[in-house]
């Protein structure tokens, strides 16, 4: 633990870059990646030749770091990471890049995620080849093969055990849409009501259309460098206060607990101890929202409310802008778009810089940003960020 | 039932062949650890509790309880285009409820949490025998 506490505040996120969020980018994932990286490097006030490391997570759907390096003309990169993994790996990539910088292996690393998750490789599973995993043989023959189905199974268990309601799931969709209305990047900005939510078509019960995130063509990039170096750059420094990983359970782990507990419950104590803060210290939380339910279970498993009370807690308004713990201030995957985790970190950075315009959480100093809470893949990761004093 | 295209057939791997042979024979076979007695499924060489690699295959009763369920409306694979909406269960087996299997529900009406079910063996449009679940009153 001493080592990890020594890591506190040593690495900064100095730049963020986006492409447009769209349903059809009309360009390759390589082009999306180089555009977002160029934007992030410019945002940091650095030159492309300052970049000496690249990292991404992929599920066989995007340009490799080794390809991007050569496209950008980076000579002699010192550190590359190509991590196989979905949403549960998103914050892991950034955490590992930060460790590489803290260890002195690289000075400036860009983490990116570039996907044509609507026009080429649909993230929801429609028309996509079956996942090459040992578990597929026990599921696909029964028509059980897509993330919305897997998360719906978990959501149903939570509804049965704790009485979580459709209206509470709907509150997540409605509230986040309200946040997206204040975000000019967001794909879905027109407000919806709870009635709109309830009238939206079934995807897989208990999930309706508005329970499911958008499938998006987009790239987001983040520039990481040492806190010392970031101090001299043009943007307010946002420091990585804590990083943690968690294992959790898959459906096929032995001794697994019931279906209502995510791996975030194992990760959260480590993360908060490492960062030296608790849930009450978090000013804004960007929680992985592949589906509405994922937000509710994380509110519980990260300790913002008691186990089983995520639904009533969200419904109380606590998680809306102006509430005690605003969640997914950009609209999240449900309404801004789906950049497989990195847009959550980028939004946390904007909040801590104080540059989130109409959706700014006043005085935000400490943010939590999380990856998929480890239900399906059996791993998760999360970051706590803080504004430099 | 005829499907527009065959449903995905189980792709057995080198660990799971005995399980799928059991399904073809109308049995749900799992490994039992010779050292600690723990049941293990899906198949793998090592016991995740005591780390023994000695095990013996045994047949389950086929009885279980519903842990969760979904009703699929969206078609994610063309084989299921004519089957929606269909109900998929997550079933905890009676002998050791942390062993949970995914399978199709063959029953009238809405499933319920904790409802007793039993395995039935159905030959699918892919030619393979599959495990479905039906209510088991009493
Ligand atoms: Zn054992």
Short mmCIF file of C-alpha atoms and ligand atoms in Angstrom, two decimals:
data_model
loop_
_atom_site.label_atom_id
_atom_site.label_comp_id
_atom_site.label_asym_id
_atom_site.label_seq_id
_atom_site.Cartn_x
_atom_site.Cartn_y
_atom_site.Cartn_z
CA UNK A 1 0.00 0.00 0.00
CA UNK A 2 2.87 2.35 0.73
CA UNK A 3 3.97 2.08 -2.87
CA UNK A 4 0.55 2.92 -4.21
CA UNK A 5 0.09 5.87 -1.86
CA UNK A 6 3.43 7.09 -3.12
CA UNK A 7 1.85 7.09 -6.56
CA UNK A 8 -0.83 9.62 -5.57
CA UNK A 9 -0.89 12.79 -7.67
CA UNK A 10 2.26 11.95 -9.59
CA UNK A 11 0.64 11.73 -13.03
CA UNK A 12 -1.69 14.22 -14.70
CA UNK A 13 -4.21 14.13 -17.49
CA UNK A 14 -3.04 17.15 -19.44
CA UNK A 15 -5.12 16.97 -22.61
CA UNK A 16 -8.40 15.59 -23.91
CA UNK A 17 -9.48 15.17 -27.52
CA UNK A 18 -12.61 14.04 -29.28
CA UNK A 19 -13.84 13.35 -32.75
CA UNK A 20 -17.51 13.91 -33.49
CA UNK A 21 -19.91 11.37 -31.96
CA UNK A 22 -21.91 9.96 -34.89
CA UNK A 23 -23.71 6.97 -36.32
CA UNK A 24 -21.41 6.86 -39.32
CA UNK A 25 -17.98 8.43 -39.23
CA UNK A 26 -17.33 7.42 -42.87
CA UNK A 27 -13.64 7.04 -41.94
CA UNK A 28 -11.45 4.24 -40.58
CA UNK A 29 -10.76 3.67 -36.91
CA UNK A 30 -7.15 4.62 -37.69
CA UNK A 31 -8.30 8.03 -38.93
CA UNK A 32 -10.58 8.45 -35.92
CA UNK A 33 -7.64 7.61 -33.64
CA UNK A 34 -5.20 10.03 -35.26
CA UNK A 35 -7.79 12.83 -35.24
CA UNK A 36 -8.58 12.41 -31.54
CA UNK A 37 -4.91 12.09 -30.62
CA UNK A 38 -4.04 15.26 -32.54
CA UNK A 39 -6.86 17.10 -30.78
CA UNK A 40 -5.75 15.89 -27.35
CA UNK A 41 -2.10 16.81 -27.93
CA UNK A 42 -3.15 20.29 -29.08
CA UNK A 43 -5.45 20.63 -26.06
CA UNK A 44 -2.49 19.88 -23.80
CA UNK A 45 -0.35 22.46 -25.58
CA UNK A 46 2.19 19.81 -26.57
CA UNK A 47 3.72 18.78 -29.89
CA UNK A 48 3.08 15.37 -31.43
CA UNK A 49 6.77 14.57 -31.09
CA UNK A 50 6.42 14.88 -27.31
CA UNK A 51 4.35 11.70 -27.35
CA UNK A 52 6.44 8.64 -26.54
CA UNK A 53 3.78 6.12 -25.61
CA UNK A 54 0.36 4.96 -26.82
CA UNK A 55 -2.23 2.71 -25.21
CA UNK A 56 -5.65 1.40 -26.14
CA UNK A 57 -8.15 -1.32 -25.32
CA UNK A 58 -9.86 -3.18 -28.12
CA UNK A 59 -12.06 -6.15 -28.84
CA UNK A 60 -10.69 -6.81 -32.30
CA UNK A 61 -12.40 -3.71 -33.64
CA UNK A 62 -9.82 -0.94 -33.91
CA UNK A 63 -6.43 0.25 -35.10
CA UNK A 64 -3.48 -1.17 -33.15
CA UNK A 65 -1.15 1.17 -31.26
CA UNK A 66 1.72 -0.10 -33.41
CA UNK A 67 -0.19 1.03 -36.50
CA UNK A 68 -1.13 4.40 -35.02
CA UNK A 69 2.49 5.07 -34.03
CA UNK A 70 3.59 4.75 -37.63
CA UNK A 71 0.66 6.70 -39.00
CA UNK A 72 1.62 9.59 -36.70
CA UNK A 73 5.29 9.31 -37.61
CA UNK A 74 6.36 8.82 -34.00
CA UNK A 75 9.96 7.64 -33.95
CA UNK A 76 11.13 5.28 -31.24
CA UNK A 77 8.07 5.06 -28.96
CA UNK A 78 9.10 3.93 -25.49
CA UNK A 79 5.92 2.25 -24.34
CA UNK A 80 2.91 0.72 -26.13
CA UNK A 81 -0.07 -1.14 -24.70
CA UNK A 82 -2.67 -3.04 -26.74
CA UNK A 83 -5.08 -4.46 -24.18
CA UNK A 84 -7.74 -6.94 -25.20
CA UNK A 85 -10.86 -5.97 -23.38
CA UNK A 86 -14.19 -4.23 -23.41
CA UNK A 87 -15.59 -1.64 -21.08
CA UNK A 88 -14.15 -3.26 -17.99
CA UNK A 89 -10.66 -2.47 -19.34
CA UNK A 90 -11.22 1.20 -20.14
CA UNK A 91 -9.84 2.68 -16.96
CA UNK A 92 -7.24 -0.05 -16.69
CA UNK A 93 -5.55 1.34 -19.81
CA UNK A 94 -5.22 4.78 -18.27
CA UNK A 95 -4.07 3.34 -14.97
CA UNK A 96 -1.36 1.30 -16.63
CA UNK A 97 -0.20 4.26 -18.70
CA UNK A 98 0.07 6.25 -15.47
CA UNK A 99 2.14 3.51 -13.88
CA UNK A 100 4.46 3.52 -16.89
CA UNK A 101 4.97 7.27 -16.54
CA UNK A 102 5.46 7.07 -12.77
CA UNK A 103 8.03 4.33 -13.33
CA UNK A 104 9.91 6.49 -15.82
CA UNK A 105 9.36 4.19 -18.78
CA UNK A 106 7.68 6.93 -20.82
CA UNK A 107 7.14 10.68 -20.40
CA UNK A 108 3.96 11.42 -22.32
CA UNK A 109 1.45 8.70 -23.16
CA UNK A 110 -1.75 9.08 -25.14
CA UNK A 111 -4.58 6.68 -24.29
CA UNK A 112 -7.21 6.44 -27.00
CA UNK A 113 -10.24 4.44 -27.99
CA UNK A 114 -11.38 4.60 -31.61
CA UNK A 115 -14.47 2.69 -32.73
CA UNK A 116 -17.00 2.54 -35.49
CA UNK A 117 -19.35 0.81 -33.08
CA UNK A 118 -22.43 1.61 -35.17
CA UNK A 119 -21.36 1.65 -38.80
CA UNK A 120 -18.81 -1.20 -38.79
CA UNK A 121 -18.68 -3.39 -35.69
CA UNK A 122 -21.91 -3.01 -33.76
CA UNK A 123 -21.13 -2.99 -30.10
CA UNK A 124 -24.58 -4.26 -29.14
CA UNK A 125 -23.91 -7.53 -30.92
CA UNK A 126 -26.32 -7.22 -33.86
CA UNK A 127 -24.87 -8.94 -36.91
CA UNK A 128 -21.51 -9.40 -35.22
CA UNK A 129 -19.61 -12.69 -35.13
CA UNK A 130 -20.04 -14.61 -31.90
CA UNK A 131 -17.47 -13.86 -29.24
CA UNK A 132 -14.59 -16.30 -29.27
CA UNK A 133 -14.73 -17.28 -25.61
CA UNK A 134 -15.09 -20.61 -23.84
CA UNK A 135 -18.40 -19.45 -22.34
CA UNK A 136 -20.03 -18.84 -25.72
CA UNK A 137 -20.78 -22.55 -26.16
CA UNK A 138 -23.01 -22.50 -23.05
CA UNK A 139 -24.96 -19.40 -24.08
CA UNK A 140 -25.15 -18.74 -27.82
CA UNK A 141 -27.13 -21.93 -28.66
CA UNK A 142 -29.92 -20.46 -26.49
CA UNK A 143 -29.95 -17.08 -28.17
CA UNK A 144 -28.03 -15.50 -25.28
CA UNK A 145 -25.12 -13.65 -26.85
CA UNK A 146 -25.39 -9.87 -26.50
CA UNK A 147 -24.45 -7.48 -23.68
CA UNK A 148 -28.02 -6.11 -23.30
CA UNK A 149 -29.20 -9.65 -22.54
CA UNK A 150 -26.44 -10.28 -20.01
CA UNK A 151 -27.03 -7.03 -18.15
CA UNK A 152 -30.81 -7.46 -18.31
CA UNK A 153 -30.33 -10.78 -16.50
CA UNK A 154 -28.47 -8.99 -13.71
CA UNK A 155 -31.01 -6.17 -13.58
CA UNK A 156 -33.90 -8.62 -13.21
CA UNK A 157 -32.18 -10.29 -10.26
CA UNK A 158 -31.78 -6.86 -8.61
CA UNK A 159 -35.42 -5.98 -9.26
CA UNK A 160 -36.51 -9.27 -7.70
CA UNK A 161 -34.26 -9.03 -4.66
CA UNK A 162 -34.53 -5.32 -3.85
CA UNK A 163 -37.72 -4.18 -5.54
CA UNK A 164 -35.94 -1.93 -8.04
CA UNK A 165 -38.55 -0.62 -10.47
CA UNK A 166 -38.84 0.22 -14.15
CA UNK A 167 -39.46 3.84 -13.09
CA UNK A 168 -36.11 3.87 -11.27
CA UNK A 169 -34.31 2.55 -14.34
CA UNK A 170 -36.19 5.17 -16.31
CA UNK A 171 -35.02 7.92 -13.96
CA UNK A 172 -31.46 7.19 -15.07
CA UNK A 173 -32.36 7.56 -18.74
CA UNK A 174 -34.40 10.73 -18.20
CA UNK A 175 -31.88 12.45 -15.91
CA UNK A 176 -28.91 11.73 -18.12
CA UNK A 177 -30.80 13.01 -21.15
CA UNK A 178 -31.36 16.21 -19.23
CA UNK A 179 -27.61 16.48 -18.70
CA UNK A 180 -26.93 15.81 -22.38
CA UNK A 181 -29.18 18.72 -23.31
CA UNK A 182 -26.44 20.93 -21.83
CA UNK A 183 -23.65 19.19 -23.76
CA UNK A 184 -23.11 20.31 -27.33
CA UNK A 185 -21.15 17.13 -28.14
CA UNK A 186 -24.01 14.82 -27.14
CA UNK A 187 -25.75 12.77 -29.84
CA UNK A 188 -29.13 12.79 -28.08
CA UNK A 189 -30.06 16.19 -26.72
CA UNK A 190 -33.86 16.38 -26.90
CA UNK A 191 -35.41 15.85 -23.45
CA UNK A 192 -37.40 12.71 -22.69
CA UNK A 193 -39.96 12.06 -19.98
CA UNK A 194 -40.60 8.99 -17.87
CA UNK A 195 -43.62 8.29 -20.08
CA UNK A 196 -41.38 8.37 -23.15
CA UNK A 197 -39.10 5.91 -21.41
CA UNK A 198 -41.93 3.57 -20.47
CA UNK A 199 -43.33 3.73 -24.01
CA UNK A 200 -40.01 2.88 -25.66
CA UNK A 201 -39.89 -0.59 -27.20
CA UNK A 202 -38.58 -3.67 -25.47
CA UNK A 203 -35.05 -4.70 -26.36
CA UNK A 204 -34.81 -7.46 -23.81
CA UNK A 205 -37.08 -7.39 -20.77
CA UNK A 206 -36.58 -5.76 -18.33
CA UNK A 207 -34.68 -3.36 -20.67
CA UNK A 208 -36.41 -0.98 -23.03
CA UNK A 209 -34.71 0.97 -25.81
CA UNK A 210 -33.87 3.86 -23.48
CA UNK A 211 -32.15 1.53 -21.02
CA UNK A 212 -29.48 0.82 -23.61
CA UNK A 213 -26.52 3.00 -24.51
CA UNK A 214 -25.98 4.42 -27.96
CA UNK A 215 -23.85 2.56 -30.47
CA UNK A 216 -21.43 5.18 -31.68
CA UNK A 217 -18.65 5.95 -34.15
CA UNK A 218 -16.15 8.04 -32.23
CA UNK A 219 -12.64 8.36 -30.85
CA UNK A 220 -11.56 9.95 -27.59
CA UNK A 221 -7.95 10.47 -26.53
CA UNK A 222 -6.31 11.48 -23.25
CA UNK A 223 -2.76 12.83 -22.84
CA UNK A 224 -0.99 11.70 -19.68
CA UNK A 225 2.26 13.13 -18.43
CA UNK A 226 4.01 13.68 -15.10
CA UNK A 227 2.37 16.08 -12.67
CA UNK A 228 5.58 18.09 -12.68
CA UNK A 229 5.52 18.55 -16.43
CA UNK A 230 1.77 19.23 -16.50
CA UNK A 231 2.22 22.16 -14.15
CA UNK A 232 3.96 24.07 -16.93
CA UNK A 233 1.34 23.32 -19.58
CA UNK A 234 -1.56 25.50 -20.65
CA UNK A 235 -4.47 23.68 -18.99
CA UNK A 236 -5.26 23.43 -15.28
CA UNK A 237 -3.69 20.22 -14.01
CA UNK A 238 -5.93 17.27 -13.29
CA UNK A 239 -4.07 14.67 -11.23
CA UNK A 240 -4.61 10.94 -10.95
CA UNK A 241 -5.25 10.49 -7.26
CA UNK A 242 -5.99 6.77 -7.29
CA UNK A 243 -6.31 3.80 -9.60
CA UNK A 244 -7.60 0.37 -8.75
CA UNK A 245 -8.38 -2.88 -10.47
CA UNK A 246 -10.80 -5.56 -9.41
CA UNK A 247 -11.44 -9.16 -10.36
CA UNK A 248 -14.97 -9.92 -9.33
CA UNK A 249 -16.98 -12.75 -10.77
CA UNK A 250 -18.28 -14.09 -14.03
CA UNK A 251 -21.31 -16.33 -14.27
CA UNK A 252 -18.87 -19.24 -14.10
CA UNK A 253 -16.74 -18.31 -11.09
CA UNK A 254 -16.86 -20.78 -8.25
CA UNK A 255 -18.30 -19.53 -4.94
CA UNK A 256 -19.82 -16.54 -6.68
CA UNK A 257 -22.21 -14.36 -4.70
CA UNK A 258 -25.70 -13.56 -5.94
CA UNK A 259 -26.22 -11.71 -9.20
CA UNK A 260 -26.83 -8.32 -7.60
CA UNK A 261 -23.25 -7.61 -6.51
CA UNK A 262 -20.66 -6.31 -8.97
CA UNK A 263 -16.86 -6.40 -8.82
CA UNK A 264 -16.96 -2.68 -7.96
CA UNK A 265 -17.78 -3.75 -4.40
CA UNK A 266 -14.35 -5.39 -4.17
CA UNK A 267 -12.51 -2.58 -5.94
CA UNK A 268 -14.07 0.41 -4.14
CA UNK A 269 -12.39 0.03 -0.72
CA UNK A 270 -8.98 -0.31 -2.37
CA UNK A 271 -9.58 2.70 -4.60
CA UNK A 272 -10.76 4.99 -1.80
CA UNK A 273 -7.95 3.93 0.53
CA UNK A 274 -5.39 4.56 -2.16
CA UNK A 275 -6.80 8.01 -2.90
CA UNK A 276 -7.24 8.88 0.77
CA UNK A 277 -10.86 9.92 0.24
CA UNK A 278 -14.29 8.37 0.68
CA UNK A 279 -17.54 8.40 -1.27
CA UNK A 280 -18.64 11.57 0.52
CA UNK A 281 -15.61 13.42 -0.82
CA UNK A 282 -16.52 12.76 -4.45
CA UNK A 283 -17.96 15.88 -6.09
CA UNK A 284 -18.92 14.32 -9.41
CA UNK A 285 -19.09 10.71 -10.62
CA UNK A 286 -18.95 9.49 -14.22
CA UNK A 287 -20.19 5.91 -13.88
CA UNK A 288 -20.01 3.37 -16.71
CA UNK A 289 -23.53 3.32 -18.11
CA UNK A 290 -23.69 0.69 -20.82
CA UNK A 291 -27.22 0.26 -19.44
CA UNK A 292 -29.29 2.22 -16.93
CA UNK A 293 -29.00 -0.57 -14.39
CA UNK A 294 -25.18 -0.39 -14.36
CA UNK A 295 -25.45 3.07 -12.80
CA UNK A 296 -27.71 1.89 -9.98
CA UNK A 297 -25.54 -1.06 -9.01
CA UNK A 298 -22.41 1.13 -8.98
CA UNK A 299 -24.05 3.75 -6.75
CA UNK A 300 -24.45 0.92 -4.26
CA UNK A 301 -21.16 -0.87 -4.77
CA UNK A 302 -19.08 2.36 -4.64
CA UNK A 303 -20.83 3.24 -1.38
CA UNK A 304 -22.90 6.28 -2.37
CA UNK A 305 -25.96 4.57 -0.89
CA UNK A 306 -26.79 1.31 0.87
CA UNK A 307 -26.92 -1.99 -1.01
CA UNK A 308 -30.27 -2.34 -2.71
CA UNK A 309 -31.09 1.38 -2.52
CA UNK A 310 -29.60 2.52 -5.80
CA UNK A 311 -33.05 2.92 -7.36
CA UNK A 312 -34.61 5.12 -4.67
CA UNK A 313 -31.33 7.04 -4.32
CA UNK A 314 -31.26 7.91 -8.02
CA UNK A 315 -34.97 8.70 -8.02
CA UNK A 316 -34.43 11.17 -5.13
CA UNK A 317 -32.58 13.52 -7.48
CA UNK A 318 -29.26 13.18 -5.65
CA UNK A 319 -27.48 12.25 -8.86
CA UNK A 320 -28.81 15.10 -11.01
CA UNK A 321 -26.85 18.30 -11.60
CA UNK A 322 -27.46 20.33 -8.46
CA UNK A 323 -27.83 17.17 -6.36
CA UNK A 324 -25.41 15.88 -3.74
CA UNK A 325 -23.49 13.66 -6.17
CA UNK A 326 -24.08 14.53 -9.83
CA UNK A 327 -23.64 11.45 -12.04
CA UNK A 328 -22.86 11.31 -15.76
CA UNK A 329 -22.92 15.04 -16.26
CA UNK A 330 -22.20 14.66 -19.99
CA UNK A 331 -25.21 12.43 -20.52
CA UNK A 332 -23.13 9.26 -20.46
CA UNK A 333 -23.20 6.49 -23.02
CA UNK A 334 -26.98 6.69 -22.89
CA UNK A 335 -27.08 10.19 -24.38
CA UNK A 336 -23.65 11.68 -25.16
CA UNK A 337 -22.42 8.57 -26.97
CA UNK A 338 -20.35 5.50 -26.43
CA UNK A 339 -16.57 5.85 -26.40
CA UNK A 340 -16.12 2.68 -24.38
CA UNK A 341 -15.16 4.42 -21.14
CA UNK A 342 -12.83 7.20 -22.25
CA UNK A 343 -15.52 9.87 -22.63
CA UNK A 344 -16.30 9.41 -18.94
CA UNK A 345 -12.71 10.21 -18.00
CA UNK A 346 -12.62 13.15 -20.42
CA UNK A 347 -15.80 14.56 -18.86
CA UNK A 348 -14.34 14.18 -15.37
CA UNK A 349 -11.32 16.18 -16.57
CA UNK A 350 -13.56 18.94 -17.96
CA UNK A 351 -15.45 19.10 -14.66
CA UNK A 352 -12.24 19.39 -12.64
CA UNK A 353 -10.87 22.05 -14.98
CA UNK A 354 -14.06 24.00 -14.45
CA UNK A 355 -14.66 24.03 -18.20
CA UNK A 356 -17.91 22.07 -18.38
CA UNK A 357 -19.96 25.17 -19.26
CA UNK A 358 -23.68 24.90 -18.43
CA UNK A 359 -23.28 21.49 -16.86
CA UNK A 360 -20.40 22.48 -14.57
CA UNK A 361 -20.59 21.10 -11.03
CA UNK A 362 -19.68 24.15 -9.02
CA UNK A 363 -16.38 23.86 -7.21
CA UNK A 364 -15.74 20.28 -8.33
CA UNK A 365 -12.40 19.15 -6.90
CA UNK A 366 -12.56 15.35 -6.79
CA UNK A 367 -14.11 13.06 -9.41
CA UNK A 368 -14.70 9.33 -9.73
CA UNK A 369 -14.73 7.71 -13.14
CA UNK A 370 -15.43 4.02 -13.55
CA UNK A 371 -15.32 1.22 -16.08
CA UNK A 372 -17.88 -1.53 -16.58
CA UNK A 373 -18.37 -2.92 -13.09
CA UNK A 374 -17.10 -6.38 -13.88
CA UNK A 375 -20.27 -8.39 -14.15
CA UNK A 376 -19.62 -10.15 -17.39
CA UNK A 377 -15.88 -10.03 -17.92
CA UNK A 378 -14.82 -10.62 -14.35
CA UNK A 379 -12.63 -7.56 -14.10
CA UNK A 380 -13.07 -3.85 -13.56
CA UNK A 381 -11.05 -0.69 -13.02
CA UNK A 382 -11.66 2.88 -11.87
CA UNK A 383 -9.91 6.21 -11.29
CA UNK A 384 -10.19 9.02 -8.79
CA UNK A 385 -9.04 12.36 -10.20
CA UNK A 386 -8.47 15.67 -8.47
CA UNK A 387 -7.91 19.25 -9.47
CA UNK A 388 -4.34 20.27 -8.67
CA UNK A 389 -4.26 22.54 -5.62
CA UNK B 1 -39.46 -25.55 -35.17
CA UNK B 2 -37.77 -24.39 -38.34
CA UNK B 3 -35.38 -21.50 -37.93
CA UNK B 4 -34.41 -19.12 -40.76
CA UNK B 5 -30.84 -20.35 -40.34
CA UNK B 6 -29.59 -22.98 -37.87
CA UNK B 7 -29.02 -21.84 -34.32
CA UNK B 8 -25.38 -21.62 -33.25
CA UNK B 9 -24.26 -25.13 -32.34
CA UNK B 10 -22.28 -25.65 -29.14
CA UNK B 11 -18.60 -25.46 -30.03
CA UNK B 12 -17.08 -27.89 -27.56
CA UNK B 13 -13.52 -27.21 -26.48
CA UNK B 14 -10.99 -29.70 -25.16
CA UNK B 15 -12.34 -29.35 -21.62
CA UNK B 16 -16.03 -29.59 -22.40
CA UNK B 17 -16.38 -32.65 -24.65
CA UNK B 18 -17.60 -34.92 -21.79
CA UNK B 19 -20.26 -32.36 -20.83
CA UNK B 20 -21.69 -32.22 -24.35
CA UNK B 21 -21.50 -36.02 -24.69
CA UNK B 22 -23.60 -36.13 -21.53
CA UNK B 23 -26.15 -33.73 -22.98
CA UNK B 24 -26.43 -35.94 -26.10
CA UNK B 25 -27.15 -38.84 -23.71
CA UNK B 26 -29.80 -36.82 -21.84
CA UNK B 27 -27.69 -36.10 -18.74
CA UNK B 28 -26.26 -32.98 -17.15
CA UNK B 29 -22.75 -34.07 -16.26
CA UNK B 30 -20.40 -31.99 -14.10
CA UNK B 31 -17.05 -32.69 -12.49
CA UNK B 32 -16.77 -33.44 -8.78
CA UNK B 33 -13.47 -32.71 -7.06
CA UNK B 34 -12.01 -35.94 -5.66
CA UNK B 35 -10.24 -34.02 -2.90
CA UNK B 36 -12.86 -31.60 -1.50
CA UNK B 37 -16.08 -32.87 -3.04
CA UNK B 38 -16.94 -29.56 -4.68
CA UNK B 39 -18.92 -29.72 -7.91
CA UNK B 40 -17.43 -27.83 -10.85
CA UNK B 41 -18.96 -26.49 -14.05
CA UNK B 42 -18.06 -25.39 -16.73
CA UNK B 43 -15.44 -28.13 -17.06
CA UNK B 44 -11.81 -27.32 -16.29
CA UNK B 45 -8.86 -29.23 -14.94
CA UNK B 46 -8.32 -27.53 -11.60
CA UNK B 47 -10.58 -27.13 -8.57
CA UNK B 48 -10.96 -23.40 -7.87
CA UNK B 49 -11.34 -24.06 -4.15
CA UNK B 50 -8.67 -26.66 -3.19
CA UNK B 51 -6.65 -26.67 -6.46
CA UNK B 52 -6.74 -30.45 -6.78
CA UNK B 53 -6.69 -31.69 -10.37
CA UNK B 54 -8.34 -35.02 -9.57
CA UNK B 55 -12.02 -35.18 -10.43
CA UNK B 56 -14.80 -37.55 -11.42
CA UNK B 57 -17.72 -36.85 -13.75
CA UNK B 58 -21.16 -37.30 -12.23
CA UNK B 59 -24.68 -36.69 -13.46
CA UNK B 60 -26.84 -34.01 -11.83
CA UNK B 61 -30.52 -34.64 -11.12
CA UNK B 62 -31.49 -31.90 -13.58
CA UNK B 63 -33.41 -30.04 -10.86
CA UNK B 64 -32.80 -26.34 -10.33
CA UNK B 65 -34.31 -23.00 -9.40
CA UNK B 66 -34.66 -19.84 -11.42
CA UNK B 67 -32.12 -17.20 -10.36
CA UNK B 68 -33.05 -14.69 -13.06
CA UNK B 69 -34.61 -14.47 -16.49
CA UNK B 70 -34.98 -12.22 -19.51
CA UNK B 71 -37.41 -11.98 -22.39
CA UNK B 72 -35.53 -11.37 -25.63
CA UNK B 73 -37.27 -9.15 -28.18
CA UNK B 74 -34.39 -7.74 -30.21
CA UNK B 75 -32.91 -10.21 -32.70
CA UNK B 76 -29.13 -10.45 -32.27
CA UNK B 77 -28.69 -13.55 -34.45
CA UNK B 78 -30.76 -14.41 -37.55
CA UNK B 79 -31.53 -17.93 -36.27
CA UNK B 80 -33.80 -16.40 -33.64
CA UNK B 81 -35.71 -14.03 -35.95
CA UNK B 82 -38.89 -16.13 -35.87
CA UNK B 83 -38.57 -17.04 -32.18
CA UNK B 84 -38.83 -13.63 -30.50
CA UNK B 85 -40.00 -12.98 -27.91
CA UNK B 86 -38.32 -15.88 -26.15
CA UNK B 87 -37.45 -16.38 -22.50
CA UNK B 88 -33.95 -17.26 -21.33
CA UNK B 89 -33.34 -18.45 -17.78
CA UNK B 90 -30.38 -18.41 -15.47
CA UNK B 91 -30.86 -21.56 -13.40
CA UNK B 92 -29.08 -22.46 -10.15
CA UNK B 93 -28.74 -26.24 -9.95
CA UNK B 94 -30.12 -27.86 -6.80
CA UNK B 95 -26.98 -29.83 -5.93
CA UNK B 96 -24.83 -26.66 -5.69
CA UNK B 97 -26.61 -23.37 -6.43
CA UNK B 98 -23.47 -21.43 -7.37
CA UNK B 99 -23.44 -23.56 -10.52
CA UNK B 100 -25.72 -21.60 -12.83
CA UNK B 101 -26.70 -22.47 -16.36
CA UNK B 102 -28.23 -20.41 -19.15
CA UNK B 103 -31.05 -22.06 -21.07
CA UNK B 104 -34.36 -21.54 -22.82
CA UNK B 105 -37.60 -21.65 -20.83
CA UNK B 106 -40.19 -24.18 -21.94
CA UNK B 107 -43.26 -23.24 -19.94
CA UNK B 108 -46.50 -21.31 -19.82
CA UNK B 109 -46.62 -17.91 -18.20
CA UNK B 110 -44.00 -15.69 -16.63
CA UNK B 111 -41.13 -17.32 -14.78
CA UNK B 112 -40.54 -16.32 -11.16
CA UNK B 113 -37.52 -15.95 -8.94
CA UNK B 114 -36.87 -19.20 -7.07
CA UNK B 115 -39.30 -21.21 -9.22
CA UNK B 116 -38.43 -24.93 -9.42
CA UNK B 117 -37.49 -26.15 -12.89
CA UNK B 118 -35.98 -29.27 -14.39
CA UNK B 119 -33.74 -29.82 -17.39
CA UNK B 120 -35.25 -31.20 -20.58
CA UNK B 121 -33.19 -32.22 -23.58
CA UNK B 122 -34.23 -30.84 -26.94
CA UNK B 123 -32.62 -31.35 -30.34
CA UNK B 124 -32.15 -27.96 -31.97
CA UNK B 125 -32.13 -26.75 -35.55
CA UNK B 126 -28.33 -26.97 -35.39
CA UNK B 127 -28.59 -30.77 -34.96
CA UNK B 128 -27.17 -30.71 -31.47
CA UNK B 129 -28.94 -31.71 -28.29
CA UNK B 130 -29.49 -28.70 -26.03
CA UNK B 131 -30.64 -28.16 -22.45
CA UNK B 132 -33.93 -26.34 -21.91
CA UNK B 133 -35.81 -25.89 -18.62
CA UNK B 134 -39.42 -26.58 -17.75
CA UNK B 135 -41.44 -25.87 -14.58
CA UNK B 136 -41.24 -28.66 -12.06
CA UNK B 137 -44.26 -28.43 -9.74
CA UNK B 138 -43.92 -29.59 -6.16
ZN1 LIG C 1 -11.46 -29.30 -4.60
#
